[in-house]
PDB file of C-alpha atoms in Angstrom:
ATOM      1  CA  MET U   9       8.498  21.029 -83.248  1.00  0.00           C
ATOM      2  CA  PRO U  10       9.255  17.234 -82.182  1.00  0.00           C
ATOM      3  CA  LYS U  11       7.623  15.844 -79.259  1.00  0.00           C
ATOM      4  CA  SER U  12       9.949  15.312 -76.185  1.00  0.00           C
ATOM      5  CA  ARG U  13      10.491  11.992 -74.740  1.00  0.00           C
ATOM      6  CA  ILE U  14       8.473  11.163 -71.556  1.00  0.00           C
ATOM      7  CA  ARG U  15      10.465   9.899 -68.812  1.00  0.00           C
ATOM      8  CA  LYS U  16       8.955   6.902 -67.071  1.00  0.00           C
ATOM      9  CA  LYS U  17       8.947   7.333 -63.188  1.00  0.00           C
ATOM     10  CA  ALA U  18       9.740   4.484 -60.988  1.00  0.00           C
ATOM     11  CA  ASP U  19       6.776   2.931 -59.299  1.00  0.00           C
ATOM     12  CA  TYR U  20       6.531   3.509 -55.357  1.00  0.00           C
ATOM     13  CA  THR U  21       7.486   0.756 -53.250  1.00  0.00           C
ATOM     14  CA  PRO U  22       6.597   1.153 -49.705  1.00  0.00           C
ATOM     15  CA  PRO U  23       9.438   0.437 -47.066  1.00  0.00           C
ATOM     16  CA  PRO U  24       9.282  -3.113 -45.600  1.00  0.00           C
ATOM     17  CA  ALA U  25       6.943  -3.281 -42.781  1.00  0.00           C
ATOM     18  CA  ASN U  26       8.327  -3.623 -39.155  1.00  0.00           C
ATOM     19  CA  LYS U  27       7.189  -6.547 -37.029  1.00  0.00           C
ATOM     20  CA  ALA U  28       5.403  -5.221 -34.140  1.00  0.00           C
ATOM     21  CA  THR U  29       7.195  -6.093 -30.848  1.00  0.00           C
ATOM     22  CA  ALA U  30       4.678  -7.168 -27.990  1.00  0.00           C
ATOM     23  CA  ILE U  31       4.641  -4.837 -25.171  1.00  0.00           C
ATOM     24  CA  LYS U  32       4.603  -6.601 -21.722  1.00  0.00           C
ATOM     25  CA  LEU U  33       2.203  -4.985 -19.492  1.00  0.00           C
ATOM     26  CA  ASN U  34       3.168  -6.954 -16.416  1.00  0.00           C
ATOM     27  CA  SER U  35       2.451  -4.741 -13.464  1.00  0.00           C
ATOM     28  CA  ARG U  36       4.010  -5.674 -10.202  1.00  0.00           C
ATOM     29  CA  ALA U  37       1.111  -6.785  -7.950  1.00  0.00           C
ATOM     30  CA  TRP U  38       2.330  -5.245  -4.730  1.00  0.00           C
ATOM     31  CA  VAL U  39       2.700  -1.714  -6.206  1.00  0.00           C
ATOM     32  CA  ALA U  40      -1.190  -0.693  -6.278  1.00  0.00           C
ATOM     33  CA  PRO U  41      -1.947  -1.876  -2.731  1.00  0.00           C
ATOM     34  CA  VAL U  42       1.326  -0.354  -1.350  1.00  0.00           C
ATOM     35  CA  MET U  43       0.660   2.876  -2.932  1.00  0.00           C
ATOM     36  CA  LEU U  44      -3.035   3.163  -1.593  1.00  0.00           C
ATOM     37  CA  ALA U  45      -1.917   2.121   1.873  1.00  0.00           C
ATOM     38  CA  MET U  46       0.759   4.882   1.821  1.00  0.00           C
ATOM     39  CA  PHE U  47      -1.964   7.444   0.718  1.00  0.00           C
ATOM     40  CA  LEU U  48      -4.338   6.444   3.263  1.00  0.00           C
ATOM     41  CA  ILE U  49      -1.946   6.251   6.124  1.00  0.00           C
ATOM     42  CA  GLY U  50      -0.796   9.761   5.308  1.00  0.00           C
ATOM     43  CA  LEU U  51      -4.189  10.887   5.209  1.00  0.00           C
ATOM     44  CA  ALA U  52      -5.336   9.314   8.252  1.00  0.00           C
ATOM     45  CA  TRP U  53      -1.939  10.569  10.041  1.00  0.00           C
ATOM     46  CA  ILE U  54      -2.960  14.281   9.251  1.00  0.00           C
ATOM     47  CA  VAL U  55      -6.823  13.884   9.989  1.00  0.00           C
ATOM     48  CA  VAL U  56      -5.865  12.239  13.522  1.00  0.00           C
ATOM     49  CA  PHE U  57      -3.629  15.190  14.065  1.00  0.00           C
ATOM     50  CA  TYR U  58      -6.239  17.716  13.521  1.00  0.00           C
ATOM     51  CA  VAL U  59      -9.194  15.948  14.937  1.00  0.00           C
ATOM     52  CA  THR U  60      -7.321  15.559  18.324  1.00  0.00           C
ATOM     53  CA  ASP U  61      -5.843  19.022  18.313  1.00  0.00           C
ATOM     54  CA  GLY U  62      -2.347  17.971  18.086  1.00  0.00           C
ATOM     55  CA  SER U  63      -2.199  15.358  20.775  1.00  0.00           C
ATOM     56  CA  LEU U  64      -1.975  12.413  18.677  1.00  0.00           C
ATOM     57  CA  PRO U  65      -0.582  10.472  16.591  1.00  0.00           C
ATOM     58  CA  ILE U  66       2.872  11.434  18.304  1.00  0.00           C
ATOM     59  CA  ASP U  67       2.617  14.438  20.804  1.00  0.00           C
ATOM     60  CA  SER U  68       6.202  15.313  20.882  1.00  0.00           C
ATOM     61  CA  LEU U  69       6.454  15.967  17.118  1.00  0.00           C
ATOM     62  CA  GLY U  70       3.881  18.836  17.350  1.00  0.00           C
ATOM     63  CA  ASN U  71       3.285  20.258  14.011  1.00  0.00           C
ATOM     64  CA  TRP U  72       5.925  17.973  12.472  1.00  0.00           C
ATOM     65  CA  ASN U  73       3.008  15.323  12.413  1.00  0.00           C
ATOM     66  CA  ILE U  74       1.844  17.284   9.274  1.00  0.00           C
ATOM     67  CA  VAL U  75       4.972  16.795   7.599  1.00  0.00           C
ATOM     68  CA  VAL U  76       5.166  12.972   8.525  1.00  0.00           C
ATOM     69  CA  GLY U  77       1.620  12.776   6.998  1.00  0.00           C
ATOM     70  CA  PHE U  78       2.651  14.268   3.826  1.00  0.00           C
ATOM     71  CA  GLY U  79       5.919  12.175   3.869  1.00  0.00           C
ATOM     72  CA  PHE U  80       3.627   9.137   3.655  1.00  0.00           C
ATOM     73  CA  ILE U  81       1.655  10.561   0.779  1.00  0.00           C
ATOM     74  CA  ALA U  82       4.983  11.521  -1.095  1.00  0.00           C
ATOM     75  CA  ALA U  83       6.175   7.910  -0.500  1.00  0.00           C
ATOM     76  CA  GLY U  84       2.894   6.829  -2.213  1.00  0.00           C
ATOM     77  CA  PHE U  85       3.663   8.926  -5.237  1.00  0.00           C
ATOM     78  CA  GLY U  86       7.060   7.599  -5.346  1.00  0.00           C
ATOM     79  CA  VAL U  87       5.661   4.108  -5.146  1.00  0.00           C
ATOM     80  CA  SER U  88       3.194   4.816  -7.889  1.00  0.00           C
ATOM     81  CA  THR U  89       6.049   5.524 -10.401  1.00  0.00           C
ATOM     82  CA  GLN U  90       6.667   1.665 -10.316  1.00  0.00           C
ATOM     83  CA  TRP U  91       3.291   1.063 -11.685  1.00  0.00           C
ATOM     84  CA  LYS U  92       3.275  -0.088 -15.293  1.00  0.00           C
TER      85      LYS U  92
END
C-alpha cells in the first residue's frame, strides 16, 4: 500500500502584542480627608447624642439626631466612590 502524503501544518504565529496603556492613578487629594471627616462627624454626632441622653447636639430633633449622624456617614461613603 502506498504511503499517504503528509500535510505540512502552518506554523503557529502569535497575534501581535497590544501596547499596554498607562493607567493614571491620579487620586483627588480632597477625597480622603473629606471622607474621613464625614465618617468622624457622623460618629461624633451619634456618640454625643447618646452620651448626653438626647439633649445634644440638637435637642429639638430628638431621635432624628441618629438619622443625621448616619446621614453624615452615608455621605462619607458617597464621597468614597470618588476615590481612585
